[in-house]
Amino acid sequence: MALQDVCGFLETLDDISPCTYLPNEMGYMWRTPFEFDGDSAFHFLFPPQQCSRKNRAPTLFSSTFSSLSPHQQPFQLSHGTTTLGFIFQDGVIAAADTRASCKGLICCPISQKIMPIHSHLVVNTSGSGADCMLWERILTREMRLYQLRHRKRLSVNGAAKLLSMMLHPFKGTDVCVAATLCGWDGEETQETLQSCMEIADVKEAVEQDSNVSAISDESAQGSVKMASINEQDEISKDTQALNPTVSNQNTKNALSTFGERSGPRVCYVCSDGLQLKGEIISVGSGSPYAYAVLDDGWRWGMTVDEAVALAREAVFRATHWDAYSGNNVDLFHITAHGWRRRDREDLKEEYYREREREKKKIKEREKERQKREGDELVEGEGDIYSVHCG
Amino acid sequence: MEYLIGIQGPDFVLVAADNVAASSIIQMKHDYDKMFKLSEKILLLCVGEAGDTVQFAEYIQKNVQLYKMRNGYELSPAAAANFTRKNLADYLRSRTPYHVNLLLAGYDETDGPGLYYMDYLSALAKAPFAAHGYGAFLTLSILDRYYRPDLTREEAVDLLKKCLEELNKRFIMNLPSFTVRLIDKDGIHDMEKLPVGPK
């Protein structure tokens, strides 16, 4: 458009270095929808206008507009969050805080960052909230289609690959999604089918969700539906149940589990293309603090209680130090039987409880010290040690 | 921040890559493999921008395998290197250039071992030894001084160890372990990971 050209409208001039791209006759770098296969899953998802990629063609008028300030975002997209996921002998723990921030403002103190995709997979998301919601839904849809077409669930690594491929065309644009897929790979066995009848537990947990957070009402109902659909699938696959590898998983260590077809998995996918499988993944501005706690306490042979306590503590420490994380902590535990959700917990109370615990500990230590001094018959030292801190 | 190195001997090629997958200041993974197996005797080592590396390397990998399926015989290392370079060059002047630095190492029945250096501007050079990354600044002179065309396998591994020790001494980043592989007429052999202890 001639007027757009003249005004430099929609142009980002952050990179004025000489470019080697050839503009089309309009001087813009349009991405045509026909670059990709018609039957790929995402052919309709192209950004409708030009992408602000790093290297842009200098149009006829760009050099004269170098004095124009670049197009400003209304607010900064931030990764303000702490999410984490790790595997251990008894499944996967996924935990996240619940603060959605927007530069200096807390937009929502009770957002839900962990979304179930299906009965054995949840995704922790960080990055831009809108992008995450959209890509969660796209991933859910694609996984459901895969399951219907191939009659088996896509593995966690496969889901990560799928998401990574879908995000690749948007590399260099402002799409900002950093997702951690936490799930249990595997075929259903007779055991798990029967215990899936205890999906009542899962449904209960989901109903608790809808009491706790009003925002995730829709998603909670959605996941109940999904759980029941999967139930029916599993019942129909009853006759095709394969050998029970699941029960053996608990006795094997992490390294051998990676080679097995089933077991706990954690995968990280980022919109800039990074895709990683691992044992401990933490993402967000609070992740360094969380990593410090996780690296210290993680063992493959942890019990469920230990793992849950570790995850809670990691998120708690991160929310203490990081301004962009806070409010509550959500915790999901995924096993061969599916995901279970812990009640959302307010970390403010945890902070006060810890203060109380510390006070008690100091008092106890003080008492012990005085007892010890009382036993020793050395004079003088008592005066020095009676000066205490706290 | 990432490091690749290759040393060609009279009948083998020794390659090594670091094992760190990082995201800003955090090491997210300590055992990440940056080598892609193109065929029985060709390895592609790939570093660069986060998503581009895997995307591009897997694209080349699948195309090399497709060639074998269609024609019944494998691409030689020289042909694979030139194919890779052509793809890099084609994408360079498109809307989606791949920012990757590569080393391609292979063994050919007729031509013997070959090490090919490629960078993100799709320059290609067959070299007796090569390195990528900031670590290359520190290690290329060591390779210059001690490399001889008739190195034995043990001498090549010693030379590699010298380079990694220098990295550990002077490079600001902590690169704790490296995957090492050797390609000769019998295929690709995994050698034990070289962890370099702190000095």
XYZ file of C-alpha atoms in Angstrom:
589
model
C 0.000 0.000 0.000
C 1.476 3.276 -1.039
C 0.304 5.203 1.997
C 1.675 2.558 4.358
C 4.974 2.766 2.556
C 5.117 6.512 2.841
C 4.241 6.599 6.514
C 6.339 3.604 7.455
C 3.290 2.259 9.240
C 3.727 -1.136 10.933
C 7.419 -0.983 10.314
C 9.813 -1.914 13.060
C 13.119 -0.232 12.507
C 15.051 -1.962 15.199
C 17.486 -3.419 12.724
C 18.856 -1.039 10.135
C 21.774 -3.219 9.129
C 21.953 -4.001 5.419
C 19.831 -6.914 4.463
C 20.074 -9.401 1.743
C 16.388 -10.057 1.249
C 14.560 -9.153 -1.876
C 11.282 -7.420 -1.179
C 8.328 -8.222 -3.380
C 6.735 -5.571 -5.526
C 5.026 -4.019 -2.536
C 8.232 -3.777 -0.588
C 6.995 -6.051 2.159
C 7.981 -9.506 3.230
C 4.665 -11.285 3.108
C 4.541 -14.864 4.140
C 2.284 -16.594 1.723
C 0.063 -19.323 3.061
C 1.183 -21.548 0.237
C 4.709 -22.065 1.440
C 3.686 -25.068 3.429
C 1.797 -28.242 2.773
C -1.945 -27.957 2.650
C -2.385 -30.934 4.931
C -0.033 -29.824 7.655
C -1.836 -29.122 10.856
C -1.060 -25.470 11.002
C -1.435 -24.116 7.504
C -4.053 -21.655 8.603
C -2.150 -20.381 11.582
C 0.243 -18.011 9.872
C 0.528 -14.578 11.298
C -1.854 -12.538 9.172
C 0.493 -9.625 8.826
C 4.182 -9.402 8.418
C 6.357 -10.933 11.035
C 8.875 -8.705 12.678
C 11.801 -10.937 11.960
C 15.314 -9.897 12.741
C 16.299 -9.147 9.207
C 13.869 -7.068 7.239
C 14.040 -5.760 3.749
C 14.711 -2.054 3.558
C 11.752 -0.617 1.716
C 11.894 2.412 -0.499
C 11.285 4.772 2.370
C 12.758 3.034 5.383
C 16.041 4.885 5.284
C 14.278 8.200 5.542
C 12.367 7.061 8.582
C 15.343 6.043 10.655
C 14.476 8.803 13.033
C 11.052 7.317 13.754
C 10.891 5.416 17.009
C 10.191 1.733 16.577
C 6.679 0.434 17.132
C 6.268 0.089 20.872
C 4.563 -2.787 22.559
C 1.808 -1.551 24.898
C 3.454 -3.598 27.669
C 6.425 -5.856 28.005
C 5.898 -9.521 27.498
C 7.525 -11.148 30.473
C 8.357 -14.650 31.611
C 7.470 -13.735 35.142
C 6.745 -17.063 36.664
C 8.148 -20.123 38.355
C 7.182 -23.491 36.963
C 8.921 -26.761 37.480
C 8.606 -30.414 36.635
C 10.643 -33.417 37.631
C 10.471 -37.183 37.422
C 11.200 -39.717 40.123
C 10.544 -43.365 40.751
C 6.866 -42.865 41.422
C 5.877 -40.547 38.617
C 6.130 -36.889 37.706
C 5.565 -33.800 39.811
C 4.512 -30.592 38.092
C 4.338 -27.428 40.174
C 3.865 -23.749 39.426
C 3.017 -20.478 41.076
C -0.194 -18.644 40.189
C 0.825 -15.060 39.591
C 0.261 -13.523 36.172
C 2.187 -10.285 35.935
C 2.332 -7.521 33.399
C 5.421 -5.389 33.911
C 4.867 -4.073 37.433
C 1.245 -5.044 37.821
C -0.142 -8.352 39.012
C -2.836 -8.964 36.445
C -4.153 -12.061 38.097
C -3.074 -13.598 41.399
C -4.924 -16.848 40.816
C -4.105 -17.864 37.296
C -3.689 -21.487 36.410
C -0.406 -22.299 34.748
C -0.634 -26.062 34.756
C -3.173 -27.409 32.298
C -4.044 -31.043 31.815
C -3.866 -32.117 28.197
C -5.162 -35.616 28.713
C -5.362 -38.110 31.519
C -1.607 -38.726 31.577
C -0.128 -35.437 30.454
C -0.082 -31.958 31.898
C 1.708 -28.930 30.582
C 3.333 -26.141 32.616
C 3.364 -22.952 30.650
C 5.270 -19.729 30.940
C 5.712 -16.817 28.620
C 2.937 -14.760 27.185
C -0.378 -15.811 28.725
C -2.435 -15.505 25.569
C 0.039 -17.487 23.497
C 0.173 -20.209 26.109
C -3.594 -20.592 26.274
C -3.845 -20.806 22.518
C -1.028 -23.305 22.053
C -2.286 -25.500 24.892
C -5.585 -25.833 23.089
C -3.907 -26.480 19.763
C -1.725 -29.150 21.313
C -4.719 -30.748 23.021
C -6.574 -30.876 19.747
C -3.656 -32.357 17.847
C -3.035 -34.997 20.483
C -6.661 -35.991 20.509
C -6.626 -36.280 16.719
C -3.506 -38.421 16.897
C -5.164 -40.655 19.441
C -8.253 -41.073 17.299
C -6.291 -41.746 14.147
C -3.690 -44.111 15.531
C -5.575 -45.635 18.453
C -2.798 -44.990 20.887
C -1.628 -41.980 22.787
C 1.246 -39.947 21.520
C 4.253 -40.169 23.813
C 5.478 -37.149 25.753
C 8.530 -36.834 23.520
C 6.301 -37.080 20.494
C 4.045 -34.363 21.842
C 7.095 -32.187 22.466
C 8.291 -32.737 18.922
C 4.832 -31.941 17.569
C 4.605 -28.719 19.543
C 8.118 -27.750 18.530
C 7.339 -28.278 14.839
C 4.119 -26.296 15.127
C 5.918 -23.387 16.773
C 8.789 -23.330 14.321
C 7.148 -21.117 11.655
C 6.650 -18.468 14.319
C 10.273 -18.278 15.293
C 11.450 -14.709 15.233
C 7.977 -13.297 15.828
C 6.654 -12.236 19.188
C 5.145 -15.598 20.037
C 6.536 -16.485 23.428
C 5.717 -19.917 24.781
C 7.892 -21.980 27.066
C 6.087 -25.197 27.911
C 7.129 -28.119 30.064
C 5.285 -31.297 29.180
C 5.046 -33.618 32.176
C 3.506 -36.984 31.702
C 3.540 -40.711 31.872
C 4.236 -42.661 28.699
C 2.905 -46.103 28.441
C 0.318 -48.624 27.470
C -2.588 -49.304 29.770
C -2.598 -52.625 31.600
C -5.354 -54.551 33.348
C -4.195 -53.053 36.621
C -4.440 -49.515 35.492
C -7.795 -50.070 33.812
C -9.325 -51.148 37.095
C -7.745 -48.345 38.991
C -8.970 -45.998 36.333
C -12.383 -46.806 37.729
C -11.033 -44.803 40.623
C -11.168 -41.924 38.234
C -13.599 -40.803 40.892
C -10.477 -39.541 42.663
C -9.450 -37.605 39.617
C -12.935 -36.189 39.217
C -13.029 -35.203 42.867
C -9.752 -33.437 42.494
C -11.057 -31.681 39.420
C -14.198 -30.602 41.255
C -12.060 -29.179 44.005
C -10.315 -27.217 41.285
C -13.530 -25.615 40.193
C -14.213 -24.531 43.760
C -10.819 -23.061 44.251
C -10.361 -21.078 41.098
C -13.225 -19.552 39.230
C -11.173 -18.852 36.153
C -10.357 -22.433 35.405
C -13.976 -23.606 35.599
C -14.182 -24.294 31.915
C -10.915 -26.088 31.821
C -11.858 -28.194 34.829
C -15.045 -29.371 33.151
C -13.154 -29.875 29.951
C -10.695 -32.121 31.695
C -13.463 -34.108 33.367
C -14.891 -34.764 29.918
C -11.471 -35.714 28.656
C -10.923 -38.052 31.546
C -14.187 -39.814 30.861
C -13.511 -40.033 27.129
C -10.149 -41.579 27.844
C -11.842 -43.947 30.247
C -14.061 -45.204 27.466
C -11.096 -45.534 25.169
C -9.256 -47.522 27.759
C -12.216 -49.814 28.283
C -12.404 -50.467 24.565
C -8.712 -51.161 24.527
C -9.151 -53.666 27.335
C -8.619 -56.614 25.057
C -5.529 -55.066 23.585
C -3.788 -54.511 26.892
C -0.105 -55.228 26.563
C 2.374 -56.683 29.027
C 2.409 -54.902 32.363
C 5.615 -52.940 32.168
C 4.227 -50.266 34.431
C 4.677 -52.092 37.716
C 8.329 -52.728 36.936
C 9.063 -49.082 36.494
C 9.243 -48.346 40.161
C 12.200 -50.629 40.629
C 14.255 -49.240 37.805
C 16.356 -46.125 37.967
C 16.090 -43.040 35.809
C 18.668 -43.988 33.198
C 17.144 -47.275 32.226
C 13.659 -45.815 32.245
C 14.569 -43.505 29.421
C 15.093 -46.457 27.181
C 11.827 -48.105 28.188
C 8.634 -47.532 26.331
C 6.768 -46.436 29.404
C 7.601 -44.351 32.393
C 7.640 -40.797 33.658
C 8.797 -38.099 31.264
C 9.514 -34.407 31.368
C 10.091 -32.408 28.207
C 10.743 -28.714 27.666
C 9.634 -26.918 24.498
C 10.347 -23.286 23.782
C 9.032 -21.059 21.029
C 12.572 -20.203 19.986
C 13.055 -23.851 19.133
C 14.846 -25.332 22.114
C 13.555 -28.794 22.927
C 14.986 -30.770 25.822
C 14.262 -34.027 27.585
C 15.432 -34.248 31.149
C 14.848 -35.222 34.731
C 14.445 -31.773 36.291
C 13.145 -28.822 34.316
C 12.326 -25.395 35.698
C 11.301 -22.379 33.657
C 10.736 -18.707 34.330
C 12.199 -15.788 36.188
C 12.117 -17.771 39.419
C 13.728 -20.853 37.938
C 17.294 -20.284 39.211
C 16.000 -20.204 42.774
C 13.932 -23.304 42.172
C 16.846 -25.147 40.543
C 18.959 -24.541 43.618
C 16.416 -26.259 45.852
C 15.666 -29.058 43.388
C 19.294 -29.898 42.680
C 19.926 -30.152 46.380
C 17.039 -32.435 47.269
C 16.261 -34.530 44.190
C 16.878 -38.256 44.231
C 15.399 -40.834 41.911
C 14.230 -42.939 44.877
C 12.175 -40.229 46.599
C 8.810 -41.050 48.058
C 5.744 -39.174 46.885
C 5.615 -37.122 50.067
C 9.242 -36.131 49.748
C 8.781 -35.179 46.133
C 5.721 -33.075 46.860
C 7.514 -31.365 49.753
C 10.511 -30.659 47.524
C 8.389 -29.156 44.782
C 6.468 -26.994 47.237
C 9.643 -25.747 48.838
C 11.236 -24.974 45.485
C 8.280 -22.868 44.381
C 8.079 -21.248 47.793
C 11.725 -20.152 47.750
C 11.405 -18.886 44.215
C 8.316 -16.858 45.045
C 10.104 -15.383 48.040
C 12.970 -13.982 45.999
C 11.351 -13.352 42.642
C 8.993 -10.417 42.372
C 7.149 -11.885 39.401
C 6.240 -15.149 41.092
C 3.996 -15.582 44.050
C 0.524 -15.986 45.494
C -0.295 -19.693 45.451
C 1.312 -22.941 44.412
C -0.361 -25.541 42.226
C 0.869 -29.076 42.319
C 0.071 -32.016 40.052
C 1.282 -35.572 40.470
C 1.180 -37.843 37.433
C 1.518 -41.584 37.687
C 0.631 -44.501 35.512
C -2.947 -44.085 36.688
C -3.231 -40.505 35.526
C -2.872 -37.073 37.039
C -3.978 -36.001 40.491
C -4.132 -32.457 41.689
C -3.285 -31.171 45.112
C -5.286 -28.342 46.603
C -3.984 -24.936 45.748
C -1.946 -23.565 48.637
C -1.385 -19.977 49.639
C 2.321 -19.369 50.103
C 1.841 -16.345 52.324
C 0.709 -18.697 55.069
C 3.659 -20.977 54.394
C 5.946 -18.001 54.899
C 4.444 -17.200 58.305
C 4.492 -20.839 59.285
C 8.173 -20.984 58.463
C 8.834 -17.897 60.547
C 7.118 -19.605 63.479
C 9.116 -22.771 62.933
C 12.362 -20.800 62.874
C 11.472 -19.013 66.090
C 10.733 -22.341 67.756
C 14.002 -23.803 66.521
C 15.985 -20.875 67.853
C 14.298 -21.212 71.234
C 15.054 -24.926 71.331
C 18.669 -24.342 70.350
C 18.922 -21.726 73.064
C 17.510 -24.130 75.643
C 19.951 -26.839 74.607
C 22.845 -24.446 74.806
C 21.860 -23.360 78.285
C 21.481 -26.976 79.356
C 24.949 -27.724 78.067
C 26.395 -24.746 79.902
C 24.610 -25.743 83.048
C 26.311 -29.133 82.822
C 29.742 -27.643 82.295
C 31.255 -26.152 85.379
C 33.340 -23.557 83.558
C 32.645 -20.062 84.756
C 32.802 -17.013 82.594
C 31.899 -18.695 79.387
C 28.288 -18.564 80.436
C 28.341 -14.771 80.098
C 29.625 -14.865 76.551
C 27.176 -17.433 75.341
C 24.203 -15.809 76.920
C 24.332 -13.117 74.289
C 22.284 -14.705 71.572
C 20.822 -13.720 68.293
C 17.207 -13.861 67.296
C 29.391 -20.792 24.507
C 29.244 -24.154 22.713
C 32.263 -25.983 21.452
C 32.954 -28.419 18.639
C 36.281 -29.885 17.591
C 37.427 -32.329 14.938
C 40.817 -33.885 14.214
C 41.497 -35.947 11.113
C 44.055 -38.720 11.168
C 45.396 -40.893 8.340
C 42.537 -43.404 8.626
C 40.116 -41.976 11.179
C 38.400 -38.774 12.291
C 38.073 -37.861 15.950
C 35.285 -35.458 16.921
C 34.130 -34.040 20.217
C 31.337 -31.723 21.345
C 30.399 -30.278 24.711
C 27.319 -31.554 26.514
C 25.734 -28.392 27.822
C 22.301 -27.216 26.743
C 21.855 -23.741 28.123
C 19.050 -21.225 28.258
C 20.252 -17.717 29.187
C 22.266 -18.227 32.366
C 20.963 -21.659 33.293
C 22.449 -24.996 32.220
C 19.261 -26.903 31.524
C 20.933 -30.145 30.539
C 24.389 -31.585 31.225
C 24.288 -34.549 28.861
C 22.971 -33.111 25.627
C 24.239 -34.770 22.464
C 25.087 -32.366 19.634
C 26.076 -35.015 17.116
C 23.689 -36.289 14.486
C 24.310 -39.542 12.716
C 23.759 -39.039 8.991
C 24.770 -42.536 7.993
C 26.906 -45.416 9.180
C 30.115 -43.448 8.693
C 29.091 -39.802 8.708
C 28.488 -37.573 11.721
C 27.164 -34.038 11.688
C 28.043 -31.842 14.654
C 25.773 -28.852 14.931
C 25.764 -25.773 17.166
C 24.109 -22.403 16.863
C 20.735 -20.867 17.517
C 18.368 -22.793 19.733
C 15.780 -24.269 17.415
C 17.689 -23.973 14.175
C 20.294 -26.576 15.104
C 17.936 -29.493 15.607
C 15.612 -28.417 12.803
C 18.378 -28.110 10.210
C 20.402 -31.111 11.322
C 17.373 -33.392 11.314
C 16.393 -32.101 7.891
C 19.827 -33.002 6.509
C 19.781 -36.315 8.330
C 16.450 -37.373 6.878
C 17.415 -36.265 3.394
C 20.634 -38.255 3.472
C 18.657 -41.299 4.553
C 16.119 -40.673 1.818
C 18.894 -40.615 -0.755
C 19.992 -44.038 0.435
C 16.452 -45.376 0.216
C 15.913 -44.053 -3.280
C 19.250 -44.971 -4.804
C 20.371 -47.963 -2.802
C 23.738 -46.575 -1.785
C 24.856 -43.955 0.693
C 26.093 -40.463 0.044
C 29.822 -40.032 0.495
C 30.998 -37.526 3.120
C 32.077 -35.077 0.449
C 28.711 -35.267 -1.246
C 26.875 -34.940 2.063
C 28.971 -31.921 2.987
C 28.263 -30.206 -0.302
C 24.572 -31.038 -0.029
C 24.492 -29.504 3.448
C 26.300 -26.425 2.265
C 23.934 -25.998 -0.644
C 20.946 -26.131 1.684
C 22.498 -23.619 4.044
C 23.246 -21.316 1.137
C 19.711 -21.634 -0.235
C 18.186 -20.765 3.103
C 20.672 -17.966 3.755
C 18.992 -15.599 1.354
C 15.484 -16.641 2.210
C 13.175 -15.368 4.902
C 14.267 -18.099 7.291
C 18.037 -18.385 7.368
C 19.463 -21.017 9.650
C 22.061 -19.732 12.063
C 24.098 -22.909 12.585
C 27.789 -23.802 12.623
C 28.648 -27.317 11.541
C 31.378 -29.884 11.419
C 30.823 -32.860 9.177
C 33.079 -35.842 9.745
C 33.046 -39.034 7.733
C 34.924 -41.947 6.327
C 34.763 -42.822 2.667
C 35.884 -46.174 1.242
C 37.749 -44.593 -1.634
C 38.779 -41.196 -0.316
C 39.457 -42.091 3.304
C 38.603 -39.883 6.266
C 37.309 -36.338 5.790
C 36.535 -33.416 8.075
C 34.505 -30.533 6.693
C 34.091 -27.164 8.354
C 30.921 -25.174 7.619
C 29.677 -21.962 9.114
C 26.389 -20.115 9.164
C 27.258 -18.160 6.019
C 27.582 -21.519 4.275
C 31.318 -21.448 3.800
C 32.729 -24.944 3.291
C 36.314 -26.037 3.792
C 37.884 -29.465 4.073
C 40.378 -29.200 6.901
C 42.732 -31.485 8.830
C 41.482 -30.033 12.110
C 38.735 -27.571 12.968
C 36.832 -26.084 15.885
C 33.709 -23.969 16.439
C 32.715 -21.672 19.249
C 34.548 -19.265 21.519
C 36.663 -22.195 22.627
C 38.118 -22.347 19.151
C 40.067 -19.137 19.816
C 41.849 -20.899 22.619
C 42.494 -24.246 21.005
C 43.329 -23.657 17.365
C 46.907 -22.706 18.150
C 47.387 -25.865 20.151
C 46.129 -27.853 17.212
C 48.496 -25.908 14.941
C 51.507 -26.746 17.035
C 50.916 -30.404 17.750
C 48.969 -31.693 14.765
C 50.701 -33.996 12.322
C 49.005 -35.731 9.400
C 50.153 -39.144 10.641
C 48.702 -39.056 14.163
C 47.789 -42.335 15.775
C 44.471 -42.705 17.560
C 46.052 -42.393 20.996
C 47.990 -39.297 19.957
C 44.831 -37.737 18.590
C 42.992 -38.358 21.861
C 45.937 -36.845 23.765
C 45.824 -33.801 21.542
C 42.101 -33.519 22.188
C 42.701 -33.757 25.923
C 45.304 -30.976 25.699
C 42.723 -28.770 24.014
C 40.054 -29.506 26.587
C 42.458 -28.825 29.440
C 43.252 -25.443 27.971
C 39.544 -24.717 27.718
C 39.064 -25.656 31.308
C 41.903 -23.425 32.339
C 41.117 -20.296 30.370
C 37.584 -20.381 29.093
C 35.137 -18.430 31.193
C 32.301 -20.938 30.747
C 32.255 -24.154 32.677
C 32.077 -27.053 30.185
C 32.259 -30.083 32.427
C 31.962 -32.917 29.977
C 32.359 -33.716 26.295
C 31.029 -36.458 24.055
C 33.838 -37.977 21.993
C 33.375 -40.160 18.919
C 35.755 -41.719 16.430
C 34.913 -42.617 12.838
C 36.980 -45.090 10.858
C 36.420 -47.804 8.282
C 34.456 -49.813 10.832
C 31.943 -47.085 11.521
C 31.263 -44.735 14.389
C 32.690 -45.608 17.802
C 31.641 -43.977 21.034
C 34.574 -43.174 23.219
C 34.174 -42.490 26.886
C 32.962 -39.028 27.793
C 35.825 -36.778 28.757
C 35.109 -34.966 31.957
C 37.795 -32.422 32.672
C 38.173 -31.872 36.392
C 38.619 -28.375 37.785
C 42.232 -27.300 38.184
